[in-house]
């Protein structure tokens, strides 16, 4: 990719549609637009941000379609460069032909994500916002959509930026002390420095901890539904998925395989597997299903163990309860069929830390939803409005920053030279900068000179 090139691509999905949009970005956008678009009224280039109607042509003059052109003059565009958008009719061949005309007029095909990459490079967007844009386009649950929107609005990037600026301020202060010990710089004393570092560490850790919520929403919790035959596993699965995905039947052993689906339970995303009943079986096909179920339980982060609360425990139920004691993930005993008279002895479930009562057949699964939200969403955190870490990369960078700050404090308290504190604080700042994709050196120098009259 070269920023010298002017790039173009079809920005709407492939296939038939009412309209399609071809986007162009780069220095030659004006000329290219003028070569392929002949306005019937006002000239779009002379009137940025105003829709103009006209003919779409090949540079040879052959008319291809009628449509709308919009021009955005740099830097007031998505990419920060001159950008044009041509809307034509949405036939796949027609759209391709219009794109070809734009390429003939001087553009080169954009690579995947190139418009966003240019926006990043031109400072129109922070890295976290670009990631949020990707998540927004992929969002398939309300929770994921809300989280991505908050990211696009810059909730996380602003929070990280504020932490970064604090780190920068502290670091510039230490640098000044190290490099110019004789100057009267009015900089922080050791006690003050320690307080500032501790406060920053606390806030970095607090932000990093939001990954628990971000993870549950964006990544999703690996979940397995298990339980004795006919407890209502398939019925619960269907209630969560919202359609008849698993076969519900009264005949024991009909769920033969591990189905899997991404569903939302409240704001939490569950990556859900419905497994075959955990029971001994002679049936070879079902045996495979049971083995897979065993494997899935071993791997799962969340195990929803469904019990038929309207029946007394049989041998299969007792075996399952024993098996669950060895599970590493979080186990929830889901007492199903609450619409019937309860017969299951609940004291048998004493080893399971979470118990909820539901009726999958009637769709009463609210207690399960509330428990799962309590388990995975941080209390008081609003995924629509708060800064929340939304992917593993962001989380890893914040953890690195926290570790470095911790070491900086240790070095300070042990009275090791300020150089050591400096190295760690620099690492912390660089890790924080990395969240938003920043280079740090220039910022430190700017901060140093803005706060201290060094070298006057
Ligand atoms: P699985 O073998 O654990 O997957 O169980 P299914 O989901 O196939 O359900 C077994 C039977 O229990 C079916 O006849 C369901 O209609 C019934 N069932 C499931 N959930 C409930 C419930 O909440 N209440 C009642 N009364 N019946 C249920």
Short mmCIF file of C-alpha atoms and ligand atoms in Angstrom, two decimals:
data_model
loop_
_atom_site.label_atom_id
_atom_site.label_comp_id
_atom_site.label_asym_id
_atom_site.label_seq_id
_atom_site.Cartn_x
_atom_site.Cartn_y
_atom_site.Cartn_z
CA UNK A 1 0.00 0.00 0.00
CA UNK A 2 1.29 3.43 -0.89
CA UNK A 3 -0.32 6.59 0.39
CA UNK A 4 0.70 8.26 -2.85
CA UNK A 5 -1.84 6.15 -4.69
CA UNK A 6 -5.43 7.14 -4.95
CA UNK A 7 -7.43 4.04 -4.12
CA UNK A 8 -10.95 2.94 -4.93
CA UNK A 9 -13.27 0.10 -3.97
CA UNK A 10 -16.92 -0.86 -3.88
CA UNK A 11 -17.94 -0.03 -0.30
CA UNK A 12 -21.33 -1.76 -0.33
CA UNK A 13 -21.75 -5.56 -0.10
CA UNK A 14 -21.42 -7.66 -3.25
CA UNK A 15 -24.65 -8.71 -4.93
CA UNK A 16 -27.83 -7.13 -6.18
CA UNK A 17 -29.04 -4.03 -4.35
CA UNK A 18 -30.96 -0.82 -4.90
CA UNK A 19 -27.75 1.17 -4.93
CA UNK A 20 -24.03 0.55 -4.61
CA UNK A 21 -21.35 2.97 -3.43
CA UNK A 22 -17.88 3.24 -4.93
CA UNK A 23 -15.46 5.05 -2.66
CA UNK A 24 -12.31 6.85 -3.81
CA UNK A 25 -9.61 8.27 -1.54
CA UNK A 26 -6.33 10.06 -2.21
CA UNK A 27 -4.74 13.05 -3.83
CA UNK A 28 -6.08 12.48 -7.35
CA UNK A 29 -9.67 12.05 -6.19
CA UNK A 30 -10.81 15.37 -7.70
CA UNK A 31 -9.42 14.61 -11.15
CA UNK A 32 -10.69 11.03 -11.12
CA UNK A 33 -14.16 12.14 -10.12
CA UNK A 34 -14.19 14.78 -12.82
CA UNK A 35 -13.19 12.17 -15.40
CA UNK A 36 -15.95 9.69 -14.51
CA UNK A 37 -18.76 11.94 -13.33
CA UNK A 38 -20.52 14.53 -15.41
CA UNK A 39 -22.82 16.61 -13.19
CA UNK A 40 -26.23 17.66 -14.51
CA UNK A 41 -26.36 20.50 -12.00
CA UNK A 42 -23.75 21.71 -9.57
CA UNK A 43 -20.23 20.32 -9.58
CA UNK A 44 -19.62 18.08 -6.55
CA UNK A 45 -15.95 19.09 -6.33
CA UNK A 46 -16.91 22.75 -6.07
CA UNK A 47 -19.52 21.90 -3.43
CA UNK A 48 -17.96 19.48 -0.93
CA UNK A 49 -20.39 17.43 1.19
CA UNK A 50 -23.32 18.20 -1.12
CA UNK A 51 -24.95 15.49 -3.19
CA UNK A 52 -24.73 16.10 -6.93
CA UNK A 53 -26.73 14.26 -9.58
CA UNK A 54 -25.19 13.38 -12.94
CA UNK A 55 -23.95 10.82 -15.42
CA UNK A 56 -21.37 8.20 -14.56
CA UNK A 57 -19.06 7.60 -17.53
CA UNK A 58 -15.92 5.84 -18.54
CA UNK A 59 -13.01 8.22 -19.18
CA UNK A 60 -13.65 7.56 -22.91
CA UNK A 61 -17.05 9.22 -22.52
CA UNK A 62 -19.23 6.09 -22.65
CA UNK A 63 -22.18 6.61 -20.30
CA UNK A 64 -22.60 3.77 -17.77
CA UNK A 65 -25.31 4.95 -15.40
CA UNK A 66 -26.86 7.92 -13.65
CA UNK A 67 -26.10 8.49 -10.02
CA UNK A 68 -25.09 10.72 -7.15
CA UNK A 69 -21.58 11.91 -6.35
CA UNK A 70 -20.34 13.32 -3.07
CA UNK A 71 -16.98 14.95 -2.55
CA UNK A 72 -15.25 15.43 0.82
CA UNK A 73 -12.23 17.73 0.81
CA UNK A 74 -9.25 16.78 2.98
CA UNK A 75 -8.96 16.71 5.93
CA UNK A 76 -12.72 16.63 6.51
CA UNK A 77 -13.31 13.09 5.35
CA UNK A 78 -13.29 9.56 6.70
CA UNK A 79 -9.69 8.96 5.66
CA UNK A 80 -8.48 12.53 6.13
CA UNK A 81 -7.67 12.65 2.40
CA UNK A 82 -9.82 13.90 -0.47
CA UNK A 83 -12.63 11.36 -0.73
CA UNK A 84 -15.41 10.86 -3.24
CA UNK A 85 -18.37 8.53 -3.10
CA UNK A 86 -20.28 7.64 -6.22
CA UNK A 87 -23.67 5.99 -5.76
CA UNK A 88 -24.84 4.03 -8.79
CA UNK A 89 -27.55 1.43 -9.33
CA UNK A 90 -26.71 -1.74 -7.45
CA UNK A 91 -26.38 -4.48 -10.07
CA UNK A 92 -23.20 -6.52 -9.51
CA UNK A 93 -21.94 -6.13 -13.11
CA UNK A 94 -22.85 -2.45 -13.28
CA UNK A 95 -21.07 -1.80 -9.98
CA UNK A 96 -17.95 -3.59 -11.22
CA UNK A 97 -18.08 -1.57 -14.45
CA UNK A 98 -18.26 1.73 -12.57
CA UNK A 99 -15.34 0.65 -10.40
CA UNK A 100 -13.39 -0.25 -13.56
CA UNK A 101 -14.10 3.21 -14.95
CA UNK A 102 -12.71 4.75 -11.76
CA UNK A 103 -9.59 2.57 -12.06
CA UNK A 104 -9.21 3.52 -15.73
CA UNK A 105 -9.40 7.14 -14.61
CA UNK A 106 -6.32 6.68 -12.41
CA UNK A 107 -7.22 4.97 -9.14
CA UNK A 108 -5.77 1.66 -7.94
CA UNK A 109 -7.81 -1.01 -6.17
CA UNK A 110 -7.90 -0.52 -2.39
CA UNK A 111 -6.69 -3.43 -0.29
CA UNK A 112 -8.93 -4.79 2.50
CA UNK A 113 -9.37 -2.25 5.29
CA UNK A 114 -7.31 0.35 3.41
CA UNK A 115 -9.73 3.25 3.94
CA UNK A 116 -9.64 2.62 7.69
CA UNK A 117 -5.85 2.16 7.61
CA UNK A 118 -5.54 5.56 5.92
CA UNK A 119 -7.88 7.11 8.49
CA UNK A 120 -5.57 5.71 11.20
CA UNK A 121 -2.43 6.95 9.51
CA UNK A 122 -3.88 10.40 9.05
CA UNK A 123 -4.88 10.60 12.70
CA UNK A 124 -8.62 10.59 11.93
CA UNK A 125 -9.05 7.59 14.15
CA UNK A 126 -7.28 5.86 17.04
CA UNK A 127 -6.38 2.20 16.81
CA UNK A 128 -9.05 1.26 19.38
CA UNK A 129 -11.64 3.10 17.28
CA UNK A 130 -10.56 1.28 14.14
CA UNK A 131 -10.89 -1.99 16.04
CA UNK A 132 -14.33 -0.91 17.22
CA UNK A 133 -15.32 -0.18 13.63
CA UNK A 134 -14.35 -3.74 12.69
CA UNK A 135 -16.37 -5.06 15.64
CA UNK A 136 -19.32 -2.85 14.64
CA UNK A 137 -19.39 -4.39 11.17
CA UNK A 138 -19.16 -7.91 12.63
CA UNK A 139 -21.61 -7.34 15.51
CA UNK A 140 -24.28 -10.04 15.65
CA UNK A 141 -25.72 -9.39 19.12
CA UNK A 142 -27.13 -6.26 20.73
CA UNK A 143 -24.38 -6.36 23.35
CA UNK A 144 -21.59 -6.54 20.79
CA UNK A 145 -23.18 -3.69 18.85
CA UNK A 146 -23.45 -1.50 21.94
CA UNK A 147 -19.85 -2.20 22.92
CA UNK A 148 -18.59 -1.46 19.40
CA UNK A 149 -20.55 1.80 19.26
CA UNK A 150 -19.05 2.95 22.56
CA UNK A 151 -15.62 2.10 21.13
CA UNK A 152 -16.35 4.07 17.96
CA UNK A 153 -17.38 7.05 20.05
CA UNK A 154 -13.91 6.90 21.54
CA UNK A 155 -14.87 5.90 25.10
CA UNK A 156 -11.87 3.62 25.44
CA UNK A 157 -9.45 5.70 23.40
CA UNK A 158 -10.21 8.80 25.49
CA UNK A 159 -9.79 6.90 28.76
CA UNK A 160 -6.49 5.44 27.59
CA UNK A 161 -5.37 8.82 26.28
CA UNK A 162 -5.95 10.37 29.71
CA UNK A 163 -3.84 7.64 31.36
CA UNK A 164 -1.17 8.08 28.69
CA UNK A 165 -0.99 11.81 29.35
CA UNK A 166 -0.59 11.20 33.08
CA UNK A 167 2.23 8.72 32.40
CA UNK A 168 3.82 11.25 30.06
CA UNK A 169 3.66 13.95 32.72
CA UNK A 170 5.24 11.70 35.35
CA UNK A 171 7.94 10.53 32.99
CA UNK A 172 8.84 14.03 31.86
CA UNK A 173 9.15 14.94 35.53
CA UNK A 174 11.51 12.06 36.24
CA UNK A 175 13.53 12.78 33.10
CA UNK A 176 13.93 16.38 34.14
CA UNK A 177 15.20 15.32 37.57
CA UNK A 178 17.62 12.78 36.09
CA UNK A 179 18.93 14.91 33.26
CA UNK A 180 18.99 18.30 34.93
CA UNK A 181 19.54 17.64 38.64
CA UNK A 182 20.86 21.13 39.22
CA UNK A 183 17.98 23.03 37.66
CA UNK A 184 15.23 24.29 39.90
CA UNK A 185 12.44 22.55 38.06
CA UNK A 186 9.72 22.68 40.63
CA UNK A 187 9.21 18.97 39.97
CA UNK A 188 7.62 16.34 42.19
CA UNK A 189 9.30 15.06 45.33
CA UNK A 190 9.74 11.33 45.85
CA UNK A 191 6.57 11.09 47.94
CA UNK A 192 4.55 12.98 45.36
CA UNK A 193 5.99 10.84 42.58
CA UNK A 194 5.11 7.68 44.44
CA UNK A 195 1.53 8.90 44.91
CA UNK A 196 1.18 9.81 41.25
CA UNK A 197 2.54 6.43 40.14
CA UNK A 198 0.28 4.53 42.57
CA UNK A 199 -2.80 6.46 41.45
CA UNK A 200 -1.95 5.80 37.82
CA UNK A 201 -1.34 2.10 38.51
CA UNK A 202 -4.72 1.88 40.24
CA UNK A 203 -6.52 3.48 37.31
CA UNK A 204 -4.72 1.35 34.70
CA UNK A 205 -5.70 -1.78 36.65
CA UNK A 206 -9.30 -0.60 36.92
CA UNK A 207 -9.50 -0.10 33.18
CA UNK A 208 -7.79 -3.44 32.49
CA UNK A 209 -10.37 -5.13 34.74
CA UNK A 210 -13.17 -4.05 32.41
CA UNK A 211 -11.91 -6.79 30.07
CA UNK A 212 -13.95 -9.25 32.14
CA UNK A 213 -17.04 -7.50 30.83
CA UNK A 214 -15.59 -6.80 27.39
CA UNK A 215 -14.59 -10.44 27.09
CA UNK A 216 -18.04 -11.71 28.04
CA UNK A 217 -19.67 -9.40 25.50
CA UNK A 218 -17.19 -9.26 22.62
CA UNK A 219 -15.45 -12.60 22.80
CA UNK A 220 -18.19 -14.65 24.43
CA UNK A 221 -18.05 -17.27 27.14
CA UNK A 222 -17.44 -20.85 26.02
CA UNK A 223 -20.52 -22.57 27.39
CA UNK A 224 -21.69 -26.15 27.55
CA UNK A 225 -25.14 -27.38 28.38
CA UNK A 226 -25.08 -30.80 29.93
CA UNK A 227 -27.38 -32.91 32.04
CA UNK A 228 -29.16 -36.23 32.31
CA UNK A 229 -31.37 -37.40 29.47
CA UNK A 230 -34.68 -35.58 29.22
CA UNK A 231 -33.72 -32.93 31.77
CA UNK A 232 -34.56 -30.31 29.14
CA UNK A 233 -31.15 -29.47 27.65
CA UNK A 234 -32.43 -29.14 24.08
CA UNK A 235 -35.41 -27.13 25.26
CA UNK A 236 -33.11 -24.73 27.12
CA UNK A 237 -30.80 -24.55 24.11
CA UNK A 238 -33.72 -23.63 21.88
CA UNK A 239 -35.00 -21.08 24.39
CA UNK A 240 -31.57 -19.42 24.27
CA UNK A 241 -31.10 -19.67 20.54
CA UNK A 242 -34.66 -18.58 19.91
CA UNK A 243 -35.51 -21.19 17.35
CA UNK A 244 -35.82 -24.94 16.95
CA UNK A 245 -32.13 -25.65 16.46
CA UNK A 246 -31.91 -28.87 18.46
CA UNK A 247 -34.37 -31.72 18.12
CA UNK A 248 -36.59 -31.89 21.21
CA UNK A 249 -38.01 -35.30 21.88
CA UNK A 250 -39.16 -37.62 24.62
CA UNK A 251 -37.02 -40.47 23.31
CA UNK A 252 -33.85 -40.74 25.33
CA UNK A 253 -30.58 -40.10 23.49
CA UNK A 254 -31.75 -38.14 20.47
CA UNK A 255 -29.21 -35.35 20.67
CA UNK A 256 -26.35 -37.03 18.86
CA UNK A 257 -23.83 -34.32 18.34
CA UNK A 258 -22.48 -31.15 19.85
CA UNK A 259 -24.37 -28.29 18.24
CA UNK A 260 -22.90 -24.87 18.67
CA UNK A 261 -24.21 -21.37 18.31
CA UNK A 262 -23.47 -17.85 19.49
CA UNK A 263 -26.34 -16.45 21.52
CA UNK A 264 -26.85 -13.51 23.82
CA UNK A 265 -28.15 -13.95 27.32
CA UNK A 266 -28.82 -10.39 28.37
CA UNK A 267 -25.65 -8.52 27.45
CA UNK A 268 -23.46 -11.62 27.80
CA UNK A 269 -22.52 -13.58 24.69
CA UNK A 270 -22.49 -17.34 25.11
CA UNK A 271 -20.66 -19.55 22.68
CA UNK A 272 -22.96 -22.40 23.28
CA UNK A 273 -22.72 -26.11 22.80
CA UNK A 274 -25.67 -28.40 23.43
CA UNK A 275 -24.29 -31.79 24.21
CA UNK A 276 -25.56 -35.30 24.20
CA UNK A 277 -26.89 -36.60 27.50
CA UNK A 278 -24.11 -37.70 29.77
CA UNK A 279 -24.94 -41.31 30.22
CA UNK A 280 -23.53 -44.67 29.43
CA UNK A 281 -24.80 -45.96 26.13
CA UNK A 282 -24.44 -49.01 23.95
CA UNK A 283 -25.41 -47.12 20.82
CA UNK A 284 -22.22 -46.49 18.83
CA UNK A 285 -23.34 -43.23 17.20
CA UNK A 286 -24.56 -41.85 20.45
CA UNK A 287 -21.34 -42.95 22.13
CA UNK A 288 -19.40 -40.52 19.91
CA UNK A 289 -21.77 -37.76 20.99
CA UNK A 290 -21.20 -38.62 24.66
CA UNK A 291 -17.41 -38.55 24.27
CA UNK A 292 -17.57 -35.17 22.63
CA UNK A 293 -19.79 -33.96 25.45
CA UNK A 294 -17.19 -35.08 27.99
CA UNK A 295 -14.50 -33.24 26.08
CA UNK A 296 -16.61 -30.09 25.77
CA UNK A 297 -17.28 -30.06 29.53
CA UNK A 298 -13.55 -30.27 30.21
CA UNK A 299 -12.88 -27.24 28.01
CA UNK A 300 -15.86 -25.05 28.86
CA UNK A 301 -15.64 -21.86 30.87
CA UNK A 302 -19.27 -22.12 31.87
CA UNK A 303 -21.14 -25.38 32.39
CA UNK A 304 -24.91 -25.21 32.57
CA UNK A 305 -25.88 -28.50 34.20
CA UNK A 306 -29.59 -29.01 33.60
CA UNK A 307 -31.58 -31.14 36.04
CA UNK A 308 -35.22 -32.18 35.87
CA UNK A 309 -36.41 -30.72 39.17
CA UNK A 310 -39.72 -32.59 38.91
CA UNK A 311 -38.06 -35.99 39.28
CA UNK A 312 -36.11 -37.64 42.02
CA UNK A 313 -32.44 -38.13 41.31
CA UNK A 314 -31.55 -41.36 39.52
CA UNK A 315 -28.13 -42.96 39.13
CA UNK A 316 -27.34 -40.78 36.06
CA UNK A 317 -28.06 -37.61 37.99
CA UNK A 318 -25.80 -38.67 40.86
CA UNK A 319 -22.99 -39.59 38.43
CA UNK A 320 -23.26 -36.17 36.80
CA UNK A 321 -23.09 -34.38 40.16
CA UNK A 322 -19.89 -36.31 40.96
CA UNK A 323 -18.45 -35.50 37.52
CA UNK A 324 -19.21 -31.79 37.96
CA UNK A 325 -17.02 -31.67 41.07
CA UNK A 326 -14.00 -32.11 38.80
CA UNK A 327 -14.97 -29.39 36.33
CA UNK A 328 -12.59 -26.42 36.23
CA UNK A 329 -15.03 -23.94 34.69
CA UNK A 330 -17.92 -22.28 36.50
CA UNK A 331 -20.76 -24.72 37.09
CA UNK A 332 -24.38 -23.62 37.32
CA UNK A 333 -27.03 -26.13 38.36
CA UNK A 334 -30.08 -25.25 36.31
CA UNK A 335 -33.16 -26.72 37.99
CA UNK A 336 -35.56 -27.05 35.10
CA UNK A 337 -39.31 -27.81 34.90
CA UNK A 338 -40.27 -25.45 37.72
CA UNK A 339 -43.80 -25.48 36.30
CA UNK A 340 -44.14 -28.95 37.85
CA UNK A 341 -44.13 -30.11 41.45
CA UNK A 342 -40.53 -30.20 42.68
CA UNK A 343 -39.22 -33.65 43.61
CA UNK A 344 -35.44 -33.34 43.29
CA UNK A 345 -33.62 -33.27 46.62
CA UNK A 346 -31.70 -30.00 46.47
CA UNK A 347 -29.26 -31.00 49.18
CA UNK A 348 -27.66 -33.29 46.56
CA UNK A 349 -26.49 -30.12 44.77
CA UNK A 350 -24.63 -28.71 47.77
CA UNK A 351 -21.29 -29.05 45.94
CA UNK A 352 -22.43 -26.76 43.12
CA UNK A 353 -21.92 -23.08 43.91
CA UNK A 354 -24.61 -21.60 41.67
CA UNK A 355 -28.18 -22.90 41.48
CA UNK A 356 -31.02 -21.33 39.47
CA UNK A 357 -34.59 -22.36 38.88
CA UNK A 358 -36.09 -22.09 35.41
CA UNK A 359 -38.76 -23.52 33.19
CA UNK A 360 -37.24 -23.88 29.75
CA UNK A 361 -40.45 -25.07 28.11
CA UNK A 362 -42.35 -21.93 29.13
CA UNK A 363 -39.39 -19.69 28.36
CA UNK A 364 -38.92 -18.62 31.98
CA UNK A 365 -35.14 -18.34 31.99
CA UNK A 366 -34.79 -14.88 33.56
CA UNK A 367 -33.08 -16.21 36.74
CA UNK A 368 -30.40 -17.82 34.56
CA UNK A 369 -29.90 -14.58 32.65
CA UNK A 370 -29.55 -12.60 35.87
CA UNK A 371 -27.03 -15.02 37.31
CA UNK A 372 -24.89 -15.10 34.14
CA UNK A 373 -24.88 -11.29 33.96
CA UNK A 374 -23.86 -11.18 37.62
CA UNK A 375 -21.07 -13.67 36.98
CA UNK A 376 -19.60 -12.00 33.90
CA UNK A 377 -20.51 -8.32 33.82
CA UNK A 378 -18.83 -5.96 36.23
CA UNK A 379 -21.40 -4.28 38.42
CA UNK A 380 -22.05 -0.64 37.64
CA UNK A 381 -20.38 -0.84 34.23
CA UNK A 382 -22.52 0.32 31.31
CA UNK A 383 -21.41 -1.19 28.00
CA UNK A 384 -23.11 1.62 26.11
CA UNK A 385 -21.37 4.51 27.82
CA UNK A 386 -18.29 3.38 29.69
CA UNK A 387 -14.74 2.78 28.55
CA UNK A 388 -14.45 -0.98 28.24
CA UNK A 389 -11.54 -3.04 27.01
CA UNK A 390 -12.89 -4.87 23.99
CA UNK A 391 -10.16 -7.20 22.83
CA UNK A 392 -7.21 -9.25 24.03
CA UNK A 393 -4.62 -6.93 22.43
CA UNK A 394 -5.89 -3.91 24.36
CA UNK A 395 -6.02 -5.94 27.57
CA UNK A 396 -2.48 -7.29 27.13
CA UNK A 397 -1.14 -3.76 26.59
CA UNK A 398 -2.84 -2.47 29.75
CA UNK A 399 -1.54 -5.41 31.76
CA UNK A 400 1.98 -4.67 30.48
CA UNK A 401 1.54 -1.03 31.51
CA UNK A 402 0.36 -2.04 34.99
CA UNK A 403 3.28 -4.44 35.47
CA UNK A 404 5.78 -1.78 34.47
CA UNK A 405 4.19 0.79 36.81
CA UNK A 406 4.34 -1.76 39.60
CA UNK A 407 8.06 -2.26 38.98
CA UNK A 408 8.59 1.50 38.77
CA UNK A 409 7.04 1.90 42.21
CA UNK A 410 9.12 -0.93 43.59
CA UNK A 411 12.29 0.66 42.27
CA UNK A 412 11.28 4.01 43.73
CA UNK A 413 10.55 2.53 47.16
CA UNK A 414 13.74 0.51 47.24
CA UNK A 415 15.64 3.70 46.59
CA UNK A 416 17.22 2.33 43.41
CA UNK A 417 18.41 5.10 41.08
CA UNK A 418 15.80 7.19 39.33
CA UNK A 419 17.09 5.74 36.07
CA UNK A 420 15.47 2.42 36.93
CA UNK A 421 12.17 4.13 37.71
CA UNK A 422 12.52 5.97 34.46
CA UNK A 423 12.99 2.81 32.39
CA UNK A 424 9.87 1.22 33.84
CA UNK A 425 7.76 4.37 33.55
CA UNK A 426 8.83 4.60 29.93
CA UNK A 427 7.76 1.01 29.33
CA UNK A 428 4.40 1.77 30.96
CA UNK A 429 3.89 4.83 28.81
CA UNK A 430 4.84 2.97 25.68
CA UNK A 431 2.41 0.15 26.53
CA UNK A 432 -0.37 2.69 27.16
CA UNK A 433 0.46 4.46 23.91
CA UNK A 434 0.32 1.10 22.16
CA UNK A 435 -3.35 0.67 23.05
CA UNK A 436 -4.19 3.57 20.75
CA UNK A 437 -1.30 2.81 18.41
CA UNK A 438 0.85 5.81 19.36
CA UNK A 439 4.57 6.40 19.13
CA UNK A 440 5.70 7.93 22.36
CA UNK A 441 9.08 9.63 21.97
CA UNK A 442 7.91 12.90 20.49
CA UNK A 443 5.19 13.22 23.11
CA UNK A 444 7.68 12.92 25.95
CA UNK A 445 9.89 15.61 24.47
CA UNK A 446 6.93 17.92 23.87
CA UNK A 447 5.72 17.38 27.45
CA UNK A 448 9.19 17.96 28.82
CA UNK A 449 9.50 21.30 27.08
CA UNK A 450 5.98 22.43 27.79
CA UNK A 451 6.24 21.99 31.55
CA UNK A 452 9.84 22.81 32.28
CA UNK A 453 11.97 25.62 31.05
CA UNK A 454 14.87 23.22 30.51
CA UNK A 455 17.96 24.63 28.84
CA UNK A 456 16.78 28.19 28.96
P1 LIG B 1 -32.89 -33.29 26.75
O1 LIG B 1 -32.86 -34.76 26.53
O2 LIG B 1 -32.24 -32.94 28.06
O3 LIG B 1 -32.38 -32.48 25.62
O4 LIG B 1 -34.43 -32.90 26.99
P2 LIG B 1 -35.45 -32.19 26.00
O5 LIG B 1 -35.18 -30.75 25.88
O6 LIG B 1 -35.56 -33.01 24.77
O7 LIG B 1 -36.78 -32.31 26.86
C1 LIG B 1 -37.28 -33.56 27.31
C2 LIG B 1 -38.76 -33.41 27.59
O8 LIG B 1 -38.96 -32.51 28.69
C3 LIG B 1 -39.53 -32.84 26.42
O9 LIG B 1 -40.79 -33.48 26.34
C4 LIG B 1 -39.71 -31.36 26.79
O10 LIG B 1 -40.88 -30.81 26.23
C5 LIG B 1 -39.85 -31.46 28.30
N1 LIG B 1 -39.46 -30.23 28.98
C6 LIG B 1 -38.35 -29.51 28.78
N2 LIG B 1 -38.33 -28.41 29.58
C7 LIG B 1 -39.48 -28.45 30.29
C8 LIG B 1 -40.04 -27.56 31.30
O11 LIG B 1 -39.51 -26.52 31.67
N3 LIG B 1 -41.24 -27.94 31.81
C9 LIG B 1 -41.89 -29.08 31.42
N4 LIG B 1 -43.04 -29.33 31.99
N5 LIG B 1 -41.39 -29.88 30.47
C10 LIG B 1 -40.18 -29.58 29.91
#
